[in-house]
Every structure is written in C-alpha cells, then in structure tokens.
mmCIF file of C-alpha atoms in Angstrom:
data_model
loop_
_atom_site.group_PDB
_atom_site.id
_atom_site.type_symbol
_atom_site.label_atom_id
_atom_site.label_comp_id
_atom_site.label_asym_id
_atom_site.label_seq_id
_atom_site.Cartn_x
_atom_site.Cartn_y
_atom_site.Cartn_z
ATOM 1 C CA MET A 5 9.144 8.164 11.413
ATOM 2 C CA ILE A 6 5.860 7.942 9.504
ATOM 3 C CA LEU A 7 3.364 5.101 9.826
ATOM 4 C CA GLU A 8 1.256 4.506 6.703
ATOM 5 C CA LEU A 9 -1.795 2.241 6.693
ATOM 6 C CA ASP A 10 -4.042 0.844 3.977
ATOM 7 C CA CYS A 11 -7.020 -0.583 5.854
ATOM 8 C CA GLY A 12 -9.038 -2.948 3.686
ATOM 9 C CA ASN A 13 -12.060 -5.050 4.551
ATOM 10 C CA SER A 14 -9.969 -8.145 5.293
ATOM 11 C CA PHE A 15 -6.395 -6.985 5.891
ATOM 12 C CA ILE A 16 -4.346 -3.985 6.950
ATOM 13 C CA LYS A 17 -1.219 -3.251 4.968
ATOM 14 C CA TRP A 18 1.302 -1.126 6.851
ATOM 15 C CA ARG A 19 4.738 0.339 6.488
ATOM 16 C CA VAL A 20 6.959 2.679 8.495
ATOM 17 C CA LEU A 21 9.103 5.267 6.731
ATOM 18 C CA ASN A 22 12.166 7.120 7.885
ATOM 19 C CA ALA A 23 10.777 10.648 7.531
ATOM 20 C CA SER A 24 14.037 12.271 6.432
ATOM 21 C CA ALA A 25 15.115 9.728 3.808
ATOM 22 C CA ARG A 26 11.683 8.261 2.935
ATOM 23 C CA LEU A 27 13.173 4.780 3.343
ATOM 24 C CA VAL A 28 10.942 1.873 4.364
ATOM 25 C CA VAL A 29 12.208 0.570 7.711
ATOM 26 C CA GLY A 30 9.407 -1.926 8.322
ATOM 27 C CA GLU A 31 6.261 -3.263 6.677
ATOM 28 C CA GLY A 32 3.713 -6.031 6.824
ATOM 29 C CA VAL A 33 0.178 -7.267 6.224
ATOM 30 C CA VAL A 34 -2.016 -8.202 9.191
ATOM 31 C CA ASP A 35 -5.589 -9.317 9.775
ATOM 32 C CA SER A 36 -6.435 -7.389 12.958
ATOM 33 C CA ASP A 37 -5.832 -4.118 14.787
ATOM 34 C CA LEU A 38 -3.960 -5.877 17.592
ATOM 35 C CA ALA A 39 -1.672 -7.674 15.155
ATOM 36 C CA LEU A 40 -0.912 -4.274 13.607
ATOM 37 C CA LEU A 41 0.093 -2.785 16.955
ATOM 38 C CA GLU A 42 2.292 -5.786 17.731
ATOM 39 C CA GLY A 43 4.015 -5.659 14.349
ATOM 40 C CA VAL A 44 4.779 -1.945 14.525
ATOM 41 C CA LYS A 45 5.919 -2.078 18.162
ATOM 42 C CA ALA A 46 8.392 -4.838 17.266
ATOM 43 C CA LEU A 47 10.465 -2.461 15.098
ATOM 44 C CA ASN A 48 13.819 -1.496 16.570
ATOM 45 C CA GLY A 49 14.330 2.184 17.287
ATOM 46 C CA LEU A 50 10.686 3.033 16.645
ATOM 47 C CA SER A 51 9.972 6.752 16.984
ATOM 48 C CA LEU A 52 6.700 7.659 15.281
ATOM 49 C CA ARG A 53 5.667 11.266 14.888
ATOM 50 C CA PHE A 54 2.986 11.043 12.197
ATOM 51 C CA CYS A 55 0.469 8.515 10.896
ATOM 52 C CA ARG A 56 -1.624 8.685 7.752
ATOM 53 C CA LEU A 57 -4.116 6.113 6.659
ATOM 54 C CA VAL A 58 -6.740 5.211 4.120
ATOM 55 C CA SER A 59 -9.658 3.054 5.194
ATOM 56 C CA VAL A 60 -12.564 1.393 3.397
ATOM 57 C CA ARG A 61 -13.928 0.165 6.732
ATOM 58 C CA THR A 62 -16.955 1.660 8.451
ATOM 59 C CA ALA A 63 -16.495 4.990 10.178
ATOM 60 C CA GLY A 64 -16.904 3.289 13.563
ATOM 61 C CA GLU A 65 -14.226 0.679 12.847
ATOM 62 C CA THR A 66 -11.855 3.339 11.567
ATOM 63 C CA ASP A 67 -12.425 5.501 14.653
ATOM 64 C CA VAL A 68 -11.601 2.551 16.926
ATOM 65 C CA LEU A 69 -8.326 1.960 15.074
ATOM 66 C CA ILE A 70 -7.369 5.638 15.220
ATOM 67 C CA ALA A 71 -8.008 5.680 18.977
ATOM 68 C CA LEU A 72 -5.802 2.595 19.413
ATOM 69 C CA LEU A 73 -2.995 4.186 17.399
ATOM 70 C CA LYS A 74 -3.099 7.396 19.401
ATOM 71 C CA ALA A 75 -3.094 5.497 22.692
ATOM 72 C CA ALA A 76 -0.288 3.142 21.659
ATOM 73 C CA PHE A 77 2.065 5.599 19.963
ATOM 74 C CA ASP A 78 0.955 9.091 21.063
ATOM 75 C CA VAL A 79 0.983 10.081 17.414
ATOM 76 C CA SER A 80 -0.973 12.468 15.207
ATOM 77 C CA VAL A 81 -3.275 10.506 12.848
ATOM 78 C CA VAL A 82 -4.684 11.839 9.563
ATOM 79 C CA CYS A 83 -7.222 9.894 7.503
ATOM 80 C CA ALA A 84 -7.583 10.391 3.741
ATOM 81 C CA ALA A 85 -10.975 11.768 2.708
ATOM 82 C CA PRO A 86 -12.927 11.776 -0.576
ATOM 83 C CA SER A 87 -12.503 14.775 -2.860
ATOM 84 C CA ARG A 88 -13.773 15.903 -6.241
ATOM 85 C CA GLU A 89 -10.329 17.002 -7.406
ATOM 86 C CA MET A 90 -6.817 16.629 -6.058
ATOM 87 C CA SER A 91 -3.263 16.871 -7.397
ATOM 88 C CA GLY A 92 -4.477 17.483 -10.930
ATOM 89 C CA VAL A 93 -6.878 14.505 -10.991
ATOM 90 C CA ARG A 94 -10.656 14.998 -11.253
ATOM 91 C CA ASN A 95 -12.844 12.321 -9.721
ATOM 92 C CA GLY A 96 -15.013 10.768 -12.433
ATOM 93 C CA TYR A 97 -17.814 9.423 -10.244
ATOM 94 C CA GLU A 98 -21.184 11.187 -10.405
ATOM 95 C CA GLU A 99 -21.130 11.107 -6.586
ATOM 96 C CA PHE A 100 -17.417 11.546 -5.963
ATOM 97 C CA GLU A 101 -17.597 10.478 -2.326
ATOM 98 C CA ARG A 102 -18.786 6.997 -3.366
ATOM 99 C CA LEU A 103 -15.576 6.130 -5.209
ATOM 100 C CA GLY A 104 -13.580 3.797 -2.959
ATOM 101 C CA LEU A 105 -10.799 5.714 -1.268
ATOM 102 C CA ASP A 106 -8.226 3.035 -2.058
ATOM 103 C CA ARG A 107 -9.129 3.295 -5.754
ATOM 104 C CA TRP A 108 -9.010 7.080 -5.633
ATOM 105 C CA LEU A 109 -5.536 7.118 -4.088
ATOM 106 C CA ALA A 110 -4.223 4.415 -6.436
ATOM 107 C CA LEU A 111 -5.363 6.241 -9.572
ATOM 108 C CA MET A 112 -3.950 9.500 -8.206
ATOM 109 C CA GLY A 113 -0.659 7.728 -7.586
ATOM 110 C CA GLY A 114 -0.690 6.206 -11.062
ATOM 111 C CA TYR A 115 -1.335 9.541 -12.731
ATOM 112 C CA HIS A 116 1.441 11.140 -10.690
ATOM 113 C CA LEU A 117 3.957 8.449 -11.699
ATOM 114 C CA ALA A 118 2.852 8.391 -15.342
ATOM 115 C CA ALA A 119 2.596 12.155 -15.765
ATOM 116 C CA GLY A 120 -0.029 11.328 -18.371
ATOM 117 C CA ALA A 121 -2.783 8.918 -19.312
ATOM 118 C CA CYS A 122 -2.831 5.668 -17.384
ATOM 119 C CA LEU A 123 -4.734 2.480 -16.710
ATOM 120 C CA VAL A 124 -4.601 1.322 -13.086
ATOM 121 C CA LEU A 125 -5.428 -2.332 -12.393
ATOM 122 C CA ASP A 126 -5.711 -3.380 -8.742
ATOM 123 C CA PHE A 127 -5.859 -7.102 -7.891
ATOM 124 C CA GLY A 128 -7.205 -7.714 -4.423
ATOM 125 C CA THR A 129 -10.282 -9.446 -3.050
ATOM 126 C CA ALA A 130 -12.040 -7.566 -5.822
ATOM 127 C CA VAL A 131 -10.335 -6.435 -9.028
ATOM 128 C CA THR A 132 -10.682 -2.838 -10.159
ATOM 129 C CA ALA A 133 -9.724 -0.974 -13.317
ATOM 130 C CA ASP A 134 -9.549 2.818 -13.571
ATOM 131 C CA PHE A 135 -8.838 5.041 -16.564
ATOM 132 C CA VAL A 136 -7.236 8.467 -16.194
ATOM 133 C CA ALA A 137 -6.782 10.681 -19.263
ATOM 134 C CA ALA A 138 -3.709 12.791 -19.954
ATOM 135 C CA ASP A 139 -5.465 15.910 -18.641
ATOM 136 C CA GLY A 140 -6.215 14.239 -15.302
ATOM 137 C CA GLU A 141 -9.860 13.402 -16.010
ATOM 138 C CA HIS A 142 -10.858 10.128 -14.360
ATOM 139 C CA LEU A 143 -13.062 8.440 -16.942
ATOM 140 C CA GLY A 144 -14.435 5.850 -14.520
ATOM 141 C CA GLY A 145 -13.685 2.187 -14.177
ATOM 142 C CA PHE A 146 -14.833 -1.364 -13.550
ATOM 143 C CA ILE A 147 -15.073 -3.729 -10.593
ATOM 144 C CA CYS A 148 -15.217 -7.511 -10.774
ATOM 145 C CA PRO A 149 -14.548 -10.396 -8.365
ATOM 146 C CA GLY A 150 -10.911 -11.195 -7.751
ATOM 147 C CA MET A 151 -9.444 -14.650 -7.337
ATOM 148 C CA PRO A 152 -10.425 -14.944 -3.642
ATOM 149 C CA LEU A 153 -14.067 -14.054 -4.349
ATOM 150 C CA MET A 154 -14.401 -16.302 -7.395
ATOM 151 C CA ARG A 155 -12.790 -19.206 -5.558
ATOM 152 C CA ASN A 156 -14.882 -18.771 -2.418
ATOM 153 C CA GLN A 157 -18.144 -18.467 -4.327
ATOM 154 C CA LEU A 158 -17.503 -21.786 -6.029
ATOM 155 C CA ARG A 159 -16.520 -23.389 -2.743
ATOM 156 C CA THR A 160 -19.620 -22.009 -1.028
ATOM 157 C CA HIS A 161 -22.194 -22.923 -3.666
ATOM 158 C CA THR A 162 -20.773 -26.191 -4.967
ATOM 159 C CA ARG A 163 -20.637 -28.911 -2.331
ATOM 160 C CA LYS A 164 -17.996 -31.070 -3.973
ATOM 161 C CA ILE A 165 -15.464 -28.272 -4.422
ATOM 162 C CA ARG A 166 -13.212 -28.543 -1.381
ATOM 163 C CA TYR A 167 -9.473 -27.896 -1.387
ATOM 164 C CA GLY A 168 -6.861 -25.911 0.503
ATOM 165 C CA ASP A 169 -4.694 -22.939 -0.347
ATOM 166 C CA LEU A 170 -1.607 -25.050 -1.075
ATOM 167 C CA ALA A 171 -3.495 -27.120 -3.654
ATOM 168 C CA ALA A 172 -4.779 -23.903 -5.210
ATOM 169 C CA GLU A 173 -1.260 -22.500 -5.521
ATOM 170 C CA GLN A 174 0.069 -25.706 -7.081
ATOM 171 C CA ALA A 175 -2.805 -25.792 -9.568
ATOM 172 C CA LEU A 176 -1.673 -22.484 -11.069
ATOM 173 C CA GLU A 177 1.724 -23.815 -12.112
ATOM 174 C CA SER A 178 0.172 -24.525 -15.536
ATOM 175 C CA LEU A 179 -2.829 -23.357 -17.547
ATOM 176 C CA VAL A 180 -3.548 -26.521 -19.494
ATOM 177 C CA PRO A 181 -7.083 -27.901 -19.043
ATOM 178 C CA GLY A 182 -7.487 -29.170 -15.483
ATOM 179 C CA ARG A 183 -7.650 -32.875 -14.731
ATOM 180 C CA THR A 184 -8.766 -32.373 -11.137
ATOM 181 C CA THR A 185 -11.402 -30.103 -9.635
ATOM 182 C CA VAL A 186 -8.862 -27.800 -8.025
ATOM 183 C CA GLU A 187 -7.004 -27.419 -11.329
ATOM 184 C CA ALA A 188 -10.204 -26.773 -13.260
ATOM 185 C CA VAL A 189 -11.447 -24.154 -10.802
ATOM 186 C CA GLU A 190 -8.181 -22.289 -10.220
ATOM 187 C CA ARG A 191 -7.182 -22.205 -13.878
ATOM 188 C CA GLY A 192 -10.677 -21.259 -14.974
ATOM 189 C CA CYS A 193 -10.785 -18.348 -12.531
ATOM 190 C CA LEU A 194 -7.338 -17.146 -13.590
ATOM 191 C CA LEU A 195 -8.293 -17.253 -17.264
ATOM 192 C CA MET A 196 -11.378 -15.148 -16.456
ATOM 193 C CA LEU A 197 -9.039 -12.667 -14.772
ATOM 194 C CA HIS A 198 -6.819 -12.638 -17.859
ATOM 195 C CA GLY A 199 -9.846 -11.970 -20.030
ATOM 196 C CA PHE A 200 -10.783 -8.993 -17.864
ATOM 197 C CA VAL A 201 -7.276 -7.563 -18.207
ATOM 198 C CA PHE A 202 -7.214 -7.945 -21.993
ATOM 199 C CA THR A 203 -10.586 -6.178 -22.239
ATOM 200 C CA GLN A 204 -9.279 -3.215 -20.209
ATOM 201 C CA LEU A 205 -6.203 -2.960 -22.409
ATOM 202 C CA GLU A 206 -8.355 -2.928 -25.551
ATOM 203 C CA LEU A 207 -10.505 -0.153 -24.131
ATOM 204 C CA ALA A 208 -7.471 1.915 -23.091
ATOM 205 C CA ARG A 209 -6.009 1.566 -26.584
ATOM 206 C CA SER A 210 -9.296 2.717 -28.094
ATOM 207 C CA TYR A 211 -8.975 5.900 -25.994
ATOM 208 C CA TRP A 212 -5.277 6.662 -26.278
ATOM 209 C CA GLY A 213 -3.663 4.380 -28.850
ATOM 210 C CA GLY A 214 -0.394 3.295 -27.304
ATOM 211 C CA ASP A 215 0.240 6.510 -25.397
ATOM 212 C CA PHE A 216 -0.614 5.449 -21.856
ATOM 213 C CA ALA A 217 1.012 3.793 -18.865
ATOM 214 C CA ILE A 218 -0.252 0.606 -17.218
ATOM 215 C CA PHE A 219 0.055 0.008 -13.490
ATOM 216 C CA LEU A 220 -0.548 -3.275 -11.697
ATOM 217 C CA THR A 221 -1.020 -3.283 -7.940
ATOM 218 C CA GLY A 222 -2.610 -5.408 -5.230
ATOM 219 C CA GLY A 223 -1.763 -8.782 -3.758
ATOM 220 C CA ASP A 224 -2.534 -10.824 -6.878
ATOM 221 C CA ALA A 225 -0.826 -8.559 -9.424
ATOM 222 C CA SER A 226 1.809 -11.247 -10.005
ATOM 223 C CA LEU A 227 -0.883 -13.528 -11.471
ATOM 224 C CA VAL A 228 -1.236 -11.279 -14.519
ATOM 225 C CA SER A 229 2.138 -9.544 -14.796
ATOM 226 C CA GLU A 230 3.401 -12.031 -17.392
ATOM 227 C CA ILE A 231 0.557 -11.273 -19.797
ATOM 228 C CA VAL A 232 1.167 -7.511 -19.548
ATOM 229 C CA PRO A 233 4.972 -7.249 -19.797
ATOM 230 C CA GLU A 234 4.801 -3.539 -20.568
ATOM 231 C CA ALA A 235 3.038 -2.825 -17.266
ATOM 232 C CA ARG A 236 4.717 -1.390 -14.208
ATOM 233 C CA VAL A 237 4.085 -3.396 -11.024
ATOM 234 C CA VAL A 238 3.810 -0.991 -8.065
ATOM 235 C CA PRO A 239 2.730 -2.878 -4.918
ATOM 236 C CA ASP A 240 2.473 0.333 -2.870
ATOM 237 C CA LEU A 241 0.585 2.470 -5.371
ATOM 238 C CA VAL A 242 -2.073 3.357 -2.783
ATOM 239 C CA PHE A 243 0.665 4.719 -0.525
ATOM 240 C CA VAL A 244 1.894 6.954 -3.366
ATOM 241 C CA GLY A 245 -1.538 8.561 -3.481
ATOM 242 C CA LEU A 246 -1.834 8.599 0.311
ATOM 243 C CA ALA A 247 1.293 10.737 0.617
ATOM 244 C CA MET A 248 -0.258 13.185 -1.835
ATOM 245 C CA ALA A 249 -3.603 13.289 0.000
ATOM 246 C CA CYS A 250 -2.077 13.549 3.477
ATOM 247 C CA PRO A 251 1.236 15.460 3.263
ATOM 248 C CA LEU A 252 3.327 15.988 6.355
ATOM 249 C CA PRO A 253 2.218 19.039 8.360
#
C-alpha cells in the first residue's frame, strides 16, 4: 500500500492506495500530525510499504512529520522537491524553487491529464491560477485570497462582523443582494471569486482560443464549478503530479 500526503499550512490531506490496483482504500483531511497517524492506523488490513508527500510547511515541520511516519509505519518516505523541468513541463518562475510545490504538482498533473494547454485553478485558503501551454511551458500564474482568507480578514478588521460557519454556508444558497451582514459578506466574497475566475478564462482564451482544458481543484472548487461547466473538477490533482514526481522505486 502507498500513503500519499498533501501537507498544507492548515490541513493535511491523505489517502492510501492499493499499490497493485491503484485503488483508494482510505482517505481523509486532518488538522494535525497525530490526527493523521490515528486516521491511517484505523484502516483495516493496513500494510504500508511506501509513502510520498508534498509539503508547503517549513523544513523543520516536514522533518518532524517524516520522522513520525517512519517510526509509526516503518515505511520509506519520499518528499517531492522543486525542479526546473519535469515530465515535459518547464517551470515558469524566474526562481523555480520559489514556486509552491503544491502548485507545481497540480499544474504538472493538469498538463498530464490534458495532454495539451491547460488552465489550473486551485481553490484553497488561497486561490491560485496557473497557465501551461501546449508545449509544456508554464507561463506563470496568479495568487489571490480564497474564501477563508477574505472572510477572516473581514471578521478580524470589522468589529460588527461576527457569524459562524453554518450561517456562512446558508448565506451562499443564493446570490441576490444580502439583507443581513453574513449574506452581504459571503455573497460579496463569492462574487469576487467568480470575477477572478472569469478573468483567468479570458486570459486563457487570449492565449489559446478555445483549445485548452480547465481544471478545478481544492476544497472550494464546488463554489465555482457551476459557472465553468466545461471545467473538469479533479479534487486530487496534486496527487496526480505527486505520483509523477515521486514514482515507486
């Protein structure tokens, strides 16, 4: 079995694959290293022989997690590393090592699935857009606050904006002008997100006409999937790239 990890700043997304059939036998999202160990250990018939991960944490935090994994499962652990070129994709950053590894793997995965030009939109704590041409050249991308960041900034800097997650979810059932603060904030933030998406689509069309694929990934991809019906929603796009960056030995 193979354990795959996407270690973000706030959460760790994990899944376990049956190595022979590449079937997902368990998966989850956790907020701590210990919760990760508990979740993986709870799988029936667990027999790990390989672990690959991508991390945007500090080197020290990543090293601690790797040590925990080795101690808990006696498994070989490989961590994805930055590269200027891989699997036919050329990193577009002037300093290639400064491109976030999760972005790098997601755009590699998108290019692999598209077999041509693609726009990769990732909706997490931050929202990212990356453009990859048909020849594999990464043209660069954009980063803006995602729904969690926009919401929390308003809550932090505006004293009268106070509401819970359930109220936020209910507020997004419609996009008519809000008649309460929670409706006004949540709908306003979502419309800003929609505007970002439409701008990326316009730019992609200016590059490639209609000859490109669109991929949506990340926890909030469902918030925009209706406005981009032609897009392909791939929740595990980072893991597609991770398998390419860290193949089985």
